[in-house]
Short mmCIF file of C-alpha atoms in Angstrom, two decimals:
data_model
loop_
_atom_site.label_atom_id
_atom_site.label_comp_id
_atom_site.label_asym_id
_atom_site.label_seq_id
_atom_site.Cartn_x
_atom_site.Cartn_y
_atom_site.Cartn_z
CA MET Y 1 0.06 -0.10 0.07
CA SER Y 2 1.29 3.54 -1.11
CA HIS Y 3 -0.68 5.91 1.59
CA THR Y 4 -0.50 5.05 5.74
CA PRO Y 5 -3.36 6.84 7.14
CA THR Y 6 -2.49 9.14 10.15
CA ALA Y 7 -4.39 10.21 13.19
CA ALA Y 8 -5.75 13.15 11.14
CA GLY Y 9 -7.28 10.62 8.49
CA THR Y 10 -5.27 11.96 5.76
CA ALA Y 11 -2.72 9.93 3.80
CA ARG Y 12 0.81 9.86 4.45
CA THR Y 13 3.10 8.66 1.13
CA VAL Y 14 5.89 6.50 1.74
CA THR Y 15 8.31 9.11 0.39
CA GLN Y 16 6.86 11.11 3.31
CA THR Y 17 7.45 8.43 5.85
CA VAL Y 18 11.05 7.51 4.44
CA ALA Y 19 11.90 11.16 4.91
CA ALA Y 20 10.67 11.72 8.38
CA VAL Y 21 12.64 8.48 9.44
CA VAL Y 22 15.69 9.65 7.80
CA ALA Y 23 15.01 12.96 9.67
CA VAL Y 24 14.45 11.27 13.08
CA VAL Y 25 17.93 9.57 12.54
CA PHE Y 26 19.54 12.72 12.04
CA LEU Y 27 17.92 14.07 15.13
CA LEU Y 28 18.99 10.93 17.16
CA ALA Y 29 22.46 11.56 15.52
CA GLY Y 30 22.39 15.03 17.10
CA ILE Y 31 21.57 14.42 20.58
CA ALA Y 32 23.80 11.15 20.71
CA GLY Y 33 26.70 13.72 20.01
CA PHE Y 34 26.00 15.50 23.48
CA ILE Y 35 25.57 12.30 25.30
CA PRO Y 36 29.32 10.92 27.33
CA GLY Y 37 29.40 7.67 26.42
CA LEU Y 38 27.85 7.44 23.02
CA THR Y 39 30.35 10.18 22.51
CA THR Y 40 33.98 8.82 23.39
CA HIS Y 41 36.15 11.48 24.53
CA TYR Y 42 33.18 13.88 25.46
CA ASP Y 43 35.67 16.19 27.41
CA GLN Y 44 37.56 17.04 24.19
CA LEU Y 45 34.34 18.11 22.23
CA THR Y 46 34.75 21.61 21.14
CA VAL Y 47 32.57 24.05 19.34
CA ALA Y 48 33.80 23.85 16.01
CA GLY Y 49 37.21 22.63 14.10
CA HIS Y 50 39.43 20.05 13.95
CA HIS Y 51 40.87 20.14 17.42
CA SER Y 52 37.60 18.15 18.70
CA GLY Y 53 38.51 14.99 20.01
CA ALA Y 54 34.98 13.93 20.59
CA MET Y 55 33.90 10.71 18.56
CA LEU Y 56 30.07 10.13 18.04
CA LEU Y 57 30.14 5.92 18.77
CA GLY Y 58 34.14 6.03 18.80
CA VAL Y 59 34.27 6.59 14.97
CA PHE Y 60 32.74 9.77 13.68
CA ALA Y 61 34.61 12.98 14.40
CA VAL Y 62 31.99 15.86 16.10
CA SER Y 63 31.96 19.21 17.47
CA VAL Y 64 29.05 20.98 18.80
CA LEU Y 65 28.43 22.64 15.77
CA HIS Y 66 28.34 19.30 13.70
CA ASN Y 67 25.61 18.23 16.76
CA LEU Y 68 23.93 21.31 15.82
CA VAL Y 69 23.95 20.76 12.11
CA HIS Y 70 22.71 17.31 12.63
CA LEU Y 71 19.87 18.34 14.74
CA ALA Y 72 18.66 21.62 12.74
CA PHE Y 73 18.70 18.96 9.43
CA GLY Y 74 16.50 16.79 11.31
CA ILE Y 75 14.05 19.60 12.49
CA ALA Y 76 13.97 20.43 8.68
CA GLY Y 77 13.73 16.86 7.40
CA LEU Y 78 10.43 16.58 9.75
CA ALA Y 79 8.97 19.79 8.65
CA LEU Y 80 9.46 19.04 4.85
CA ALA Y 81 8.19 15.69 5.55
CA ARG Y 82 4.51 17.10 5.83
CA THR Y 83 3.95 17.13 2.45
CA GLY Y 84 5.11 14.87 -0.62
CA ARG Y 85 6.85 17.51 -2.41
CA GLY Y 86 8.88 18.49 0.67
CA ALA Y 87 9.76 14.90 1.63
CA ARG Y 88 11.41 14.70 -1.77
CA ALA Y 89 13.09 18.15 -1.69
CA PHE Y 90 14.42 17.24 1.77
CA LEU Y 91 15.56 13.62 0.40
CA ILE Y 92 17.31 14.85 -2.93
CA GLY Y 93 18.27 18.24 -1.52
CA GLY Y 94 20.07 16.64 1.76
CA GLY Y 95 21.16 14.25 -0.50
CA VAL Y 96 23.07 16.78 -2.64
CA VAL Y 97 24.23 18.44 0.55
CA TYR Y 98 25.62 15.09 1.92
CA LEU Y 99 27.50 14.64 -1.50
CA VAL Y 100 28.94 18.15 -1.25
CA LEU Y 101 30.34 17.46 2.41
CA TRP Y 102 31.76 14.03 1.09
CA LEU Y 103 34.05 16.13 -1.60
CA TYR Y 104 34.77 18.39 1.27
CA GLY Y 105 35.80 16.11 3.52
CA LEU Y 106 37.98 14.31 0.57
CA LEU Y 107 39.54 17.97 -0.26
CA VAL Y 108 40.27 19.30 2.98
CA ASP Y 109 43.32 18.78 5.07
CA HIS Y 110 41.96 16.86 8.20
CA GLY Y 111 44.10 18.63 10.14
CA SER Y 112 43.91 22.32 8.94
CA GLY Y 113 41.62 24.95 10.06
CA ALA Y 114 39.72 24.92 7.08
CA ASN Y 115 38.13 21.42 8.64
CA PHE Y 116 35.86 23.31 10.86
CA VAL Y 117 33.04 20.94 10.55
CA PRO Y 118 35.11 18.35 11.66
CA VAL Y 119 35.22 15.34 9.59
CA ASN Y 120 37.45 12.49 9.15
CA ASP Y 121 37.71 9.39 7.06
CA ALA Y 122 34.42 7.65 8.78
CA ASP Y 123 32.56 10.86 7.78
CA ASN Y 124 33.74 11.03 4.31
CA TRP Y 125 32.16 7.31 3.63
CA LEU Y 126 29.19 8.09 6.07
CA HIS Y 127 28.45 11.35 3.96
CA LEU Y 128 28.95 9.48 0.54
CA GLY Y 129 26.56 6.73 1.85
CA LEU Y 130 24.25 9.32 3.11
CA GLY Y 131 24.25 11.33 -0.14
CA ILE Y 132 23.69 8.60 -2.40
CA GLY Y 133 21.00 6.82 -0.18
CA MET Y 134 18.93 10.00 0.14
CA ILE Y 135 19.26 11.04 -3.51
CA VAL Y 136 18.03 7.21 -4.60
CA LEU Y 137 15.24 7.26 -1.97
CA GLY Y 138 14.00 10.88 -3.23
CA LEU Y 139 13.85 9.74 -6.72
CA LEU Y 140 12.10 6.28 -6.36
CA PRO Y 141 8.48 6.44 -7.13
CA LEU Y 142 7.65 5.04 -3.62
CA SER Y 143 4.11 5.91 -3.83
CA ALA Y 144 1.93 4.31 -6.43
CA GLY Y 145 -1.21 6.26 -7.72
CA ARG Y 146 -1.98 10.16 -7.84
CA PRO Y 147 -0.12 12.34 -4.78
CA ARG Y 148 -2.74 13.80 -2.57
CA ALA Y 149 -3.67 17.49 -3.15
CA ASP Y 150 -1.66 19.16 -0.51
CA THR Y 151 1.91 17.79 -1.61
CA ARG Y 152 2.68 20.92 -3.50
#
């Protein structure tokens, strides 16, 4: 079935549900980046820059800025997932953003001040996967039939 009923009785497309799930994952990543234990070397968490020694799940370089970006991305994704077009825009546009971040991570010297996000090799692979995955999900015809009237 291509639509899931909501409490208000309106149908939600599969694309909207997928976008909302992706957005929630970003929210969880942003929150996890502020939780000692889930983030190792938490005492080395900096506001921004490559000097942050904090590592989400012991693998991904994070900073306060990095965590806040994940939170903002998740909030934007939930807001955009309210309509079919918004959900697609979030998935495709967000995928493009993550491909740009992947390129940034490949080109920036990880030990320089230009690495303000910060990123490491694990982040780069994650950004590539997120970019491709989000774009593919945004382009897939996940809902059969006619879209709802409020997908504009």
